[in-house]
Each structure stands twice: as structure tokens, then as C-alpha cells.
mmCIF file of C-alpha atoms and ligand atoms in Angstrom:
data_model
loop_
_atom_site.group_PDB
_atom_site.id
_atom_site.type_symbol
_atom_site.label_atom_id
_atom_site.label_comp_id
_atom_site.label_asym_id
_atom_site.label_seq_id
_atom_site.Cartn_x
_atom_site.Cartn_y
_atom_site.Cartn_z
ATOM 1 C CA MET M 286 0.125 0.109 -0.228
ATOM 2 C CA SER M 287 1.339 3.409 -0.932
ATOM 3 C CA ARG M 288 1.310 6.169 1.877
ATOM 4 C CA ALA M 289 -1.283 7.854 -0.872
ATOM 5 C CA ASP M 290 -3.464 5.081 -0.408
ATOM 6 C CA ALA M 291 -3.164 4.860 3.391
ATOM 7 C CA LEU M 292 -3.897 8.867 3.642
ATOM 8 C CA PHE M 293 -6.918 8.252 0.898
ATOM 9 C CA LEU M 294 -8.537 5.416 3.060
ATOM 10 C CA GLN M 295 -8.310 7.240 6.430
ATOM 11 C CA ASN M 296 -9.657 10.631 4.907
ATOM 12 C CA CYS M 297 -12.394 8.865 3.026
ATOM 13 C CA ARG M 298 -13.553 6.552 6.032
ATOM 14 C CA ASP M 299 -13.510 9.498 8.136
ATOM 15 C CA ILE M 300 -15.662 11.565 5.752
ATOM 16 C CA LEU M 301 -18.062 8.929 5.277
ATOM 17 C CA ASP M 302 -18.150 7.847 8.972
ATOM 18 C CA HIS M 303 -18.093 11.144 10.677
ATOM 19 C CA GLY M 304 -18.520 14.010 8.302
ATOM 20 C CA VAL M 305 -21.506 16.565 7.887
ATOM 21 C CA TRP M 306 -23.972 16.298 4.941
ATOM 22 C CA ASP M 307 -25.143 19.407 3.388
ATOM 23 C CA THR M 308 -28.295 18.289 2.148
ATOM 24 C CA ASP M 309 -30.572 20.780 3.927
ATOM 25 C CA GLN M 310 -28.434 23.641 2.568
ATOM 26 C CA ALA M 311 -28.661 25.360 -0.871
ATOM 27 C CA VAL M 312 -25.395 24.402 -2.878
ATOM 28 C CA ARG M 313 -23.818 25.885 -5.984
ATOM 29 C CA PRO M 314 -22.849 22.851 -7.976
ATOM 30 C CA ARG M 315 -25.148 20.909 -9.909
ATOM 31 C CA TRP M 316 -24.976 17.324 -11.885
ATOM 32 C CA GLU M 317 -25.306 17.244 -15.617
ATOM 33 C CA ASP M 318 -29.011 16.536 -15.202
ATOM 34 C CA GLY M 319 -29.275 19.859 -13.073
ATOM 35 C CA THR M 320 -29.967 17.821 -9.615
ATOM 36 C CA PRO M 321 -28.130 19.824 -6.700
ATOM 37 C CA ALA M 322 -24.621 18.285 -6.069
ATOM 38 C CA HIS M 323 -24.600 17.698 -2.060
ATOM 39 C CA THR M 324 -21.699 16.483 -0.214
ATOM 40 C CA VAL M 325 -20.473 14.818 3.012
ATOM 41 C CA LYS M 326 -17.442 16.691 4.341
ATOM 42 C CA LYS M 327 -14.576 17.029 6.871
ATOM 43 C CA PHE M 328 -13.047 20.619 7.495
ATOM 44 C CA GLY M 329 -9.260 20.952 8.100
ATOM 45 C CA ILE M 330 -7.521 17.966 6.648
ATOM 46 C CA VAL M 331 -3.912 17.983 6.887
ATOM 47 C CA ASN M 332 -1.996 15.332 5.037
ATOM 48 C CA ARG M 333 1.874 15.143 4.905
ATOM 49 C CA TYR M 334 3.627 13.207 2.108
ATOM 50 C CA ASP M 335 7.529 12.708 2.215
ATOM 51 C CA LEU M 336 8.609 12.831 -1.085
ATOM 52 C CA ARG M 337 11.987 11.365 -0.084
ATOM 53 C CA GLU M 338 10.498 8.132 1.060
ATOM 54 C CA GLU M 339 8.021 7.539 -2.210
ATOM 55 C CA PHE M 340 6.088 9.097 -4.821
ATOM 56 C CA PRO M 341 2.636 9.917 -3.652
ATOM 57 C CA ILE M 342 0.264 8.209 -6.007
ATOM 58 C CA LEU M 343 -2.570 6.204 -5.342
ATOM 59 C CA THR M 344 -2.952 2.675 -6.467
ATOM 60 C CA LEU M 345 -6.338 1.855 -5.493
ATOM 61 C CA ARG M 346 -7.354 3.374 -8.655
ATOM 62 C CA ARG M 347 -5.360 4.759 -11.494
ATOM 63 C CA THR M 348 -4.611 8.487 -11.331
ATOM 64 C CA TYR M 349 -4.435 9.749 -14.879
ATOM 65 C CA TRP M 350 -0.918 11.010 -13.620
ATOM 66 C CA LYS M 351 0.205 12.545 -17.037
ATOM 67 C CA THR M 352 -3.001 14.305 -17.864
ATOM 68 C CA ALA M 353 -2.619 15.588 -14.069
ATOM 69 C CA VAL M 354 1.232 16.809 -14.980
ATOM 70 C CA ASP M 355 -0.161 18.420 -18.444
ATOM 71 C CA GLU M 356 -2.574 20.549 -16.192
ATOM 72 C CA LEU M 357 0.323 21.317 -13.798
ATOM 73 C CA LEU M 358 2.662 22.581 -16.690
ATOM 74 C CA TRP M 359 -0.464 24.480 -18.345
ATOM 75 C CA ILE M 360 -1.058 26.650 -15.103
ATOM 76 C CA TRP M 361 2.765 26.791 -13.826
ATOM 77 C CA GLN M 362 5.054 26.864 -17.047
ATOM 78 C CA LYS M 363 2.818 28.077 -19.986
ATOM 79 C CA LYS M 364 0.647 30.146 -17.344
ATOM 80 C CA SER M 365 -2.346 29.905 -19.582
ATOM 81 C CA ASN M 366 -6.003 30.393 -19.070
ATOM 82 C CA ASN M 367 -6.752 28.647 -22.485
ATOM 83 C CA ILE M 368 -8.200 25.198 -22.964
ATOM 84 C CA ARG M 369 -6.683 25.366 -26.221
ATOM 85 C CA ASP M 370 -3.263 24.758 -24.740
ATOM 86 C CA LEU M 371 -4.130 22.060 -22.398
ATOM 87 C CA ARG M 372 -4.416 18.365 -24.100
ATOM 88 C CA GLY M 373 -7.186 17.004 -21.891
ATOM 89 C CA HIS M 374 -10.818 18.170 -21.567
ATOM 90 C CA ILE M 375 -11.018 18.428 -17.757
ATOM 91 C CA TRP M 376 -11.894 22.183 -17.934
ATOM 92 C CA ASP M 377 -13.890 22.218 -21.042
ATOM 93 C CA GLU M 378 -17.259 22.719 -18.886
ATOM 94 C CA TRP M 379 -15.384 26.034 -17.247
ATOM 95 C CA ALA M 380 -14.384 27.526 -20.773
ATOM 96 C CA ASP M 381 -16.046 30.295 -22.505
ATOM 97 C CA ALA M 382 -16.567 30.271 -26.383
ATOM 98 C CA ASP M 383 -12.832 31.262 -26.768
ATOM 99 C CA GLY M 384 -11.336 28.669 -24.606
ATOM 100 C CA SER M 385 -10.785 30.779 -21.835
ATOM 101 C CA ILE M 386 -11.614 30.249 -17.902
ATOM 102 C CA GLY M 387 -11.068 33.770 -17.033
ATOM 103 C CA LYS M 388 -8.822 35.390 -14.853
ATOM 104 C CA ALA M 389 -7.909 32.069 -13.018
ATOM 105 C CA TYR M 390 -4.765 29.957 -12.262
ATOM 106 C CA GLY M 391 -2.109 30.329 -15.013
ATOM 107 C CA TYR M 392 -3.443 33.808 -15.814
ATOM 108 C CA GLN M 393 -2.606 34.890 -12.351
ATOM 109 C CA LEU M 394 0.819 33.341 -12.286
ATOM 110 C CA GLY M 395 1.771 34.941 -15.521
ATOM 111 C CA ILE M 396 0.932 38.900 -13.814
ATOM 112 C CA LYS M 397 4.110 40.681 -13.648
ATOM 113 C CA HIS M 398 4.574 42.149 -10.018
ATOM 114 C CA GLN M 399 7.180 45.314 -9.420
ATOM 115 C CA TYR M 400 9.915 43.928 -6.522
ATOM 116 C CA PRO M 401 13.145 45.599 -5.333
ATOM 117 C CA GLU M 402 14.916 43.498 -8.199
ATOM 118 C CA GLY M 403 12.714 44.007 -10.779
ATOM 119 C CA GLU M 404 9.490 42.865 -12.568
ATOM 120 C CA MET M 405 8.843 39.379 -12.111
ATOM 121 C CA ASP M 406 5.792 37.051 -12.183
ATOM 122 C CA GLN M 407 4.900 34.679 -9.145
ATOM 123 C CA VAL M 408 6.898 31.688 -10.623
ATOM 124 C CA ASP M 409 9.790 33.475 -11.511
ATOM 125 C CA ARG M 410 9.895 35.190 -8.007
ATOM 126 C CA VAL M 411 10.107 31.632 -6.460
ATOM 127 C CA LEU M 412 12.723 30.649 -8.792
ATOM 128 C CA TYR M 413 14.590 33.452 -7.921
ATOM 129 C CA ASP M 414 14.504 33.448 -4.068
ATOM 130 C CA LEU M 415 15.194 29.424 -3.920
ATOM 131 C CA LYS M 416 18.385 30.362 -5.705
ATOM 132 C CA HIS M 417 18.981 33.776 -4.159
ATOM 133 C CA ASN M 418 17.282 33.782 -0.915
ATOM 134 C CA PRO M 419 16.876 30.257 0.120
ATOM 135 C CA ALA M 420 16.747 31.171 3.865
ATOM 136 C CA SER M 421 13.583 33.371 3.269
ATOM 137 C CA ARG M 422 9.940 32.727 4.975
ATOM 138 C CA ARG M 423 8.532 34.760 2.189
ATOM 139 C CA ILE M 424 8.253 32.452 -0.679
ATOM 140 C CA LEU M 425 5.014 31.750 -1.713
ATOM 141 C CA THR M 426 2.596 31.945 -4.463
ATOM 142 C CA SER M 427 -1.301 33.009 -4.372
ATOM 143 C CA LEU M 428 -4.038 32.608 -6.995
ATOM 144 C CA TYR M 429 -7.002 33.991 -4.636
ATOM 145 C CA ASN M 430 -6.642 37.494 -6.177
ATOM 146 C CA HIS M 431 -10.041 39.108 -4.864
ATOM 147 C CA GLN M 432 -9.935 42.008 -7.279
ATOM 148 C CA ASP M 433 -10.131 39.443 -10.121
ATOM 149 C CA LEU M 434 -12.559 36.734 -8.736
ATOM 150 C CA HIS M 435 -15.588 38.209 -10.676
ATOM 151 C CA GLU M 436 -14.031 37.282 -14.136
ATOM 152 C CA MET M 437 -12.993 33.697 -13.254
ATOM 153 C CA ASN M 438 -15.530 30.755 -14.099
ATOM 154 C CA LEU M 439 -14.385 28.962 -11.170
ATOM 155 C CA TYR M 440 -12.504 30.347 -8.208
ATOM 156 C CA PRO M 441 -9.020 28.504 -7.537
ATOM 157 C CA CYS M 442 -9.307 25.445 -5.520
ATOM 158 C CA ALA M 443 -5.828 24.578 -4.886
ATOM 159 C CA TRP M 444 -4.783 28.607 -4.306
ATOM 160 C CA SER M 445 -1.559 28.769 -2.513
ATOM 161 C CA MET M 446 2.017 27.127 -2.406
ATOM 162 C CA THR M 447 4.157 28.046 0.599
ATOM 163 C CA PHE M 448 7.976 26.753 0.008
ATOM 164 C CA ASN M 449 10.705 26.545 2.649
ATOM 165 C CA VAL M 450 14.090 25.501 2.466
ATOM 166 C CA SER M 451 15.275 23.392 5.550
ATOM 167 C CA GLY M 452 19.244 22.759 4.922
ATOM 168 C CA ASN M 453 19.347 21.563 1.449
ATOM 169 C CA VAL M 454 15.758 20.205 1.431
ATOM 170 C CA LEU M 455 13.039 21.726 -0.344
ATOM 171 C CA ASN M 456 9.395 21.519 1.781
ATOM 172 C CA ALA M 457 5.968 23.080 0.824
ATOM 173 C CA ILE M 458 2.559 23.470 1.948
ATOM 174 C CA LEU M 459 -0.246 23.270 -0.442
ATOM 175 C CA ASN M 460 -3.123 25.106 0.545
ATOM 176 C CA GLN M 461 -6.678 24.333 -0.656
ATOM 177 C CA ARG M 462 -10.007 25.691 -0.050
ATOM 178 C CA SER M 463 -12.202 22.840 -1.448
ATOM 179 C CA GLN M 464 -11.207 19.247 -2.548
ATOM 180 C CA ASP M 465 -13.448 16.879 -4.455
ATOM 181 C CA MET M 466 -11.910 13.769 -3.067
ATOM 182 C CA LEU M 467 -12.865 11.050 -5.552
ATOM 183 C CA ALA M 468 -11.955 13.303 -8.845
ATOM 184 C CA ALA M 469 -9.121 15.522 -8.075
ATOM 185 C CA ASN M 470 -7.819 14.562 -4.266
ATOM 186 C CA ASN M 471 -4.710 12.408 -5.568
ATOM 187 C CA TRP M 472 -4.792 14.319 -8.852
ATOM 188 C CA ASN M 473 -3.522 17.619 -6.869
ATOM 189 C CA VAL M 474 -1.423 15.382 -4.945
ATOM 190 C CA VAL M 475 0.783 14.301 -7.465
ATOM 191 C CA GLN M 476 0.908 17.451 -9.208
ATOM 192 C CA TYR M 477 2.089 19.175 -6.640
ATOM 193 C CA ALA M 478 4.365 16.370 -5.629
ATOM 194 C CA VAL M 479 5.733 16.880 -9.225
ATOM 195 C CA LEU M 480 5.985 20.706 -8.790
ATOM 196 C CA VAL M 481 8.414 19.964 -5.792
ATOM 197 C CA HIS M 482 10.384 17.595 -7.471
ATOM 198 C CA MET M 483 10.929 20.039 -10.558
ATOM 199 C CA LEU M 484 11.613 23.087 -8.186
ATOM 200 C CA ALA M 485 13.800 21.320 -6.407
ATOM 201 C CA GLN M 486 16.308 19.853 -9.243
ATOM 202 C CA VAL M 487 16.366 23.189 -10.663
ATOM 203 C CA SER M 488 17.565 25.120 -7.633
ATOM 204 C CA GLY M 489 19.875 22.153 -6.626
ATOM 205 C CA LEU M 490 17.705 21.328 -3.661
ATOM 206 C CA ILE M 491 16.397 17.685 -2.641
ATOM 207 C CA PRO M 492 12.496 17.391 -2.506
ATOM 208 C CA GLY M 493 11.177 16.936 0.970
ATOM 209 C CA GLU M 494 7.852 17.111 2.322
ATOM 210 C CA LEU M 495 4.648 18.197 0.657
ATOM 211 C CA VAL M 496 2.023 19.124 3.517
ATOM 212 C CA HIS M 497 -1.428 19.171 1.820
ATOM 213 C CA VAL M 498 -3.752 21.390 3.992
ATOM 214 C CA ILE M 499 -7.350 20.990 3.023
ATOM 215 C CA ALA M 500 -10.064 23.119 4.244
ATOM 216 C CA ASP M 501 -13.403 21.745 2.592
ATOM 217 C CA ALA M 502 -12.652 17.930 2.051
ATOM 218 C CA HIS M 503 -15.888 16.542 0.544
ATOM 219 C CA ILE M 504 -17.331 13.458 -1.144
ATOM 220 C CA TYR M 505 -20.154 13.919 -3.444
ATOM 221 C CA ASP M 506 -23.414 12.091 -2.998
ATOM 222 C CA ARG M 507 -23.085 10.362 -6.452
ATOM 223 C CA HIS M 508 -19.246 9.631 -5.506
ATOM 224 C CA VAL M 509 -20.205 7.769 -2.031
ATOM 225 C CA PRO M 510 -21.073 4.014 -3.940
ATOM 226 C CA ILE M 511 -18.038 4.596 -5.913
ATOM 227 C CA ILE M 512 -15.779 5.400 -3.049
ATOM 228 C CA GLU M 513 -16.963 2.573 -0.764
ATOM 229 C CA LYS M 514 -16.085 0.168 -3.501
ATOM 230 C CA MET M 515 -12.310 1.754 -4.130
ATOM 231 C CA LEU M 516 -11.959 1.479 -0.275
ATOM 232 C CA THR M 517 -12.384 -2.275 -0.915
ATOM 233 C CA GLN M 518 -9.795 -2.672 -3.535
ATOM 234 C CA THR M 519 -6.359 -4.582 -3.049
ATOM 235 C CA PRO M 520 -3.526 -1.733 -2.826
ATOM 236 C CA SER M 521 0.383 -2.219 -4.390
ATOM 237 C CA PRO M 522 3.221 -0.648 -3.156
ATOM 238 C CA ALA M 523 3.939 2.951 -4.861
ATOM 239 C CA PRO M 524 5.807 3.142 -8.332
ATOM 240 C CA VAL M 525 9.063 4.980 -8.442
ATOM 241 C CA PHE M 526 9.464 8.208 -9.693
ATOM 242 C CA ARG M 527 11.939 9.384 -12.368
ATOM 243 C CA MET M 528 12.551 12.733 -13.732
ATOM 244 C CA ASP M 529 15.243 13.536 -16.743
ATOM 245 C CA PRO M 530 17.901 14.729 -14.628
ATOM 246 C CA SER M 531 19.890 16.476 -17.337
ATOM 247 C CA VAL M 532 16.961 19.496 -16.871
ATOM 248 C CA THR M 533 18.434 22.411 -15.241
ATOM 249 C CA ASP M 534 15.681 25.119 -16.454
ATOM 250 C CA PHE M 535 12.326 25.126 -14.898
ATOM 251 C CA TYR M 536 10.759 25.899 -18.438
ATOM 252 C CA ALA M 537 12.615 23.178 -20.288
ATOM 253 C CA PHE M 538 10.514 20.335 -18.804
ATOM 254 C CA THR M 539 7.987 18.578 -20.946
ATOM 255 C CA ARG M 540 5.410 15.475 -20.098
ATOM 256 C CA ASP M 541 8.169 13.369 -21.298
ATOM 257 C CA SER M 542 10.662 14.502 -18.494
ATOM 258 C CA PHE M 543 8.782 12.433 -16.140
ATOM 259 C CA SER M 544 8.274 8.446 -15.728
ATOM 260 C CA LEU M 545 6.480 6.283 -13.335
ATOM 261 C CA GLU M 546 8.280 2.568 -12.971
ATOM 262 C CA GLY M 547 6.028 -0.292 -11.817
ATOM 263 C CA TYR M 548 2.846 1.684 -11.550
ATOM 264 C CA THR M 549 0.114 -1.147 -11.003
ATOM 265 C CA PRO M 550 -3.078 0.241 -9.894
ATOM 266 C CA ALA M 551 -6.145 -1.601 -8.915
ATOM 267 C CA PRO M 552 -8.884 -1.964 -11.878
ATOM 268 C CA PHE M 553 -11.554 0.599 -12.064
ATOM 269 C CA GLU M 554 -14.259 0.770 -14.597
ATOM 270 C CA ASP M 555 -16.504 3.313 -13.145
ATOM 271 C CA LYS M 556 -17.158 6.588 -15.052
ATOM 272 C CA ILE M 557 -17.147 9.549 -12.524
ATOM 273 C CA PRO M 558 -19.486 12.404 -12.736
ATOM 274 C CA ILE M 559 -18.047 15.509 -12.039
ATOM 275 C CA ALA M 560 -20.134 18.403 -10.559
ATOM 276 C CA ILE M 561 -20.360 21.687 -12.667
HETATM 277 N N1 LIG D 206 -16.775 19.341 -9.094
HETATM 278 C C1 LIG D 206 -15.480 19.437 -9.349
HETATM 279 N N2 LIG D 206 -14.794 18.364 -9.394
HETATM 280 C C2 LIG D 206 -13.178 18.642 -9.581
HETATM 281 O O1 LIG D 206 -12.305 17.983 -9.346
HETATM 282 C C3 LIG D 206 -12.946 19.690 -10.450
HETATM 283 C C4 LIG D 206 -13.775 20.662 -10.822
HETATM 284 N N3 LIG D 206 -15.082 20.280 -10.240
HETATM 285 N N4 LIG D 206 -13.692 21.792 -11.527
HETATM 286 C C5 LIG D 206 -12.404 22.014 -11.984
HETATM 287 C C6 LIG D 206 -11.493 20.934 -12.134
HETATM 288 C C7 LIG D 206 -11.571 19.911 -13.267
HETATM 289 N N5 LIG D 206 -11.122 18.779 -12.482
HETATM 290 C C8 LIG D 206 -11.546 17.665 -13.017
HETATM 291 C C9 LIG D 206 -12.349 17.179 -13.735
HETATM 292 C C10 LIG D 206 -12.254 15.753 -14.321
HETATM 293 C C11 LIG D 206 -11.723 15.026 -14.029
HETATM 294 C C12 LIG D 206 -11.840 13.454 -14.663
HETATM 295 O O2 LIG D 206 -12.741 13.346 -15.356
HETATM 296 N N6 LIG D 206 -11.073 12.467 -14.137
HETATM 297 C C13 LIG D 206 -11.367 11.228 -14.539
HETATM 298 C C14 LIG D 206 -10.599 10.813 -15.836
HETATM 299 C C15 LIG D 206 -9.084 11.645 -16.281
HETATM 300 C C16 LIG D 206 -8.867 11.323 -17.652
HETATM 301 O O3 LIG D 206 -9.336 10.838 -18.386
HETATM 302 O O4 LIG D 206 -7.580 12.024 -18.094
HETATM 303 C C17 LIG D 206 -10.291 10.395 -13.453
HETATM 304 O O5 LIG D 206 -10.876 9.130 -13.535
HETATM 305 O O6 LIG D 206 -9.851 10.775 -12.814
HETATM 306 C C18 LIG D 206 -10.684 15.245 -13.197
HETATM 307 C C19 LIG D 206 -10.383 16.324 -12.610
HETATM 308 C C20 LIG D 206 -10.624 19.062 -11.322
HETATM 309 N N7 LIG D 206 -11.644 20.268 -11.026
HETATM 310 O O1 LIG D 207 -7.975 21.442 -8.647
HETATM 311 C C1 LIG D 207 -9.241 21.153 -8.162
HETATM 312 C C2 LIG D 207 -10.179 22.108 -8.822
HETATM 313 C C3 LIG D 207 -11.422 21.836 -8.531
HETATM 314 N N1 LIG D 207 -11.824 20.957 -7.339
HETATM 315 C C4 LIG D 207 -13.118 20.691 -7.015
HETATM 316 C C5 LIG D 207 -13.599 21.128 -5.610
HETATM 317 C C6 LIG D 207 -14.838 21.136 -5.654
HETATM 318 O O2 LIG D 207 -15.778 19.971 -5.463
HETATM 319 C C7 LIG D 207 -14.980 21.818 -7.064
HETATM 320 C C8 LIG D 207 -15.332 23.614 -6.894
HETATM 321 O O3 LIG D 207 -16.289 23.869 -6.282
HETATM 322 P P1 LIG D 207 -16.349 25.227 -5.446
HETATM 323 O O4 LIG D 207 -17.993 25.643 -4.826
HETATM 324 O O5 LIG D 207 -15.596 26.678 -6.035
HETATM 325 O O6 LIG D 207 -15.389 24.862 -4.018
HETATM 326 O O7 LIG D 207 -13.765 21.724 -8.000
HETATM 327 C C9 LIG D 207 -10.872 20.228 -6.952
HETATM 328 O O8 LIG D 207 -10.952 19.414 -6.200
HETATM 329 N N2 LIG D 207 -9.574 20.191 -7.322
#
């Protein structure tokens, strides 16, 4: 069983057995047929993944990790908010006729800000500080720009990263305000684990801990039977993560720079409905 499996089992069991339902409340998300998409939730889950120990991917079902990496590169490297720059179709429902998801995600990371050292966007600021000010306690990004929220088709869920260098180890906190446990929990963990690996390699550091802080960790009503079934699956050990060691420029990574050795997830045939 991977560490990611153990935490997923523990989190989902806790949500299903002790969580709070919002069935009696007015909720925003809808199923495809227009029915309100209710959830059961726990508030304030904190999961720690040590990237020195293993790569945090689920084996209880397949995580489409290459598609997740594509989305990560779309946001952090291309700094795009247009689904035409993205291979997968996971954002299609939130895009307008031109393919834009509004001033969200990559758009926010691409905005240049004035700093004492000159103009930089948030990603370049992180790269600069990891290289020149590793002892800094101010290395963080934020996508939650209140001024632009009214122009985002969906508000950022995984909205902030805090980076911290301890010795030669790069640790990070991923702050997430809202988490769809079935569709995107491991998807988000895999993405930000890969990001920590990438930033560590180009900064001459060793990837350490990824601490995932989730405010509202929920399971949608129509996902409950799927999760119950998943929790009875037989897990496997975590695969080995490999990254092209010759890449020293953050912007030179491609989806082909990453591979997993020995990823054998349990079979999973269900189609996951996504609440819009
Ligand atoms: N309700 C909801 N849950 C989410 O997880 C979510 C949103 N909305 N809105 C924005 C993005 C889109 N995300 C998504 C959307 C779809 C899948 C999905 O369909 N996953 C499938 C197939 C993936 C594939 O074929 O590559 C899966 O089996 O995980 C995952 C994340 C994550 N976010
Ligand atoms: O990266 C992501 C993006 C989205 N989600 C989920 C979390 C919620 O279920 C919905 C967003 O709905 P809100 O009402 O805006 O919270 O999308 C995710 O888990 N991870």
C-alpha cells in the first residue's frame, strides 16, 4: 500500500463515517441533469507526504498522472488560462467560447509584479528566491486575487503554495480551500509533488515534504458508492518516480521528462460524474 493509499483510505473513511452532509443547504454545484450536487465533508484535513520516501500516487485506482502533469505545466509553466493550450478536456465545462477560463490559475501566475529586484511574475519570483534567498520565509504564491474573482469561471481550489528550504531540502505546503476527494484529491497531490520535484531539481535542492492542507474535504453524493467500492480494492506499493536529470531550466521540462516505474493500480471501471 502506498502512503497515498493509506491517507486516502483514512480520509475517506473519516468523511463517510463522521462527516457532515449539506443536504439541507442551498449549494452551488449541479449534476449534468440539473440536480443539486450535495456533499458530505470534513473540515481541516492535513496530510503530510515525504517525497524522499516515495512518490504519493494512489494505487487503489489509476490516477491519470500524465494528464495531471499536463495541467500543472499549463498553469505553472505556460501560465495559460486557455483550454486550447491544454491536452486534456477536464476544463472544457468551465471555458467560454474562446476557450478561456477567465482570470484564473495560469493567468494569475503570469501577471508581472514590481519587486526591489525588478519585474517578475510569481513563478519567477519563487525560482529567484530559491536560488538567491533560500533562507527566506516569504517564498509563496497565491492565485486567490479578490480583485479578479468576478472574472474567474471557477474560483481557484488549490490556491496557494508556501515553499521552505531547510538545509538543502525543499519542503512545501499546498493550501486548498475545496477538495473533490474522488475526482481530484490524488490528482492535486501528484501535481504538486511533481512541482516540488521540478523546483528542487532546478534549484539544486532535495525534494522533502509536501504538506497538503485542505479546508473543505468533501465526497459528492453520487460518488459515495464508487468510493465505498474503491476502499475494498487491493492496493500495491508505490511506483518509482523518475525525472530527466539533465533538465536545469524550469521551463525546459515537458510531459516526457517524467516517468513512473512499476505503476500497477487496481482495476477501476466506473465513470466519474463531475459536478459543475
Ligand atoms: N466538481 C469538480 N471536481 C473537480 O475535481 C474539479 C472541478 N469540479 N472543476 C475544475 C477541475 C476539473 N477537474 C477534473 C475534472 C475531471 C476529472 C476527471 O474526469 N477525471 C477522470 C478521468 C481523467 C482522464 O481521463 O484523464 C478520472 O478518472 O480521474 C478530473 C479532474 C478538477 N476540478
Ligand atoms: O484542482 C481542483 C479544482 C477543483 N476541485 C473541486 C473542489 C470542488 O468540488 C469543486 C469546486 O467547487 P467550489 O464550490 O468552487 O468549491 O472543484 C478540486 O478538488 N481540485
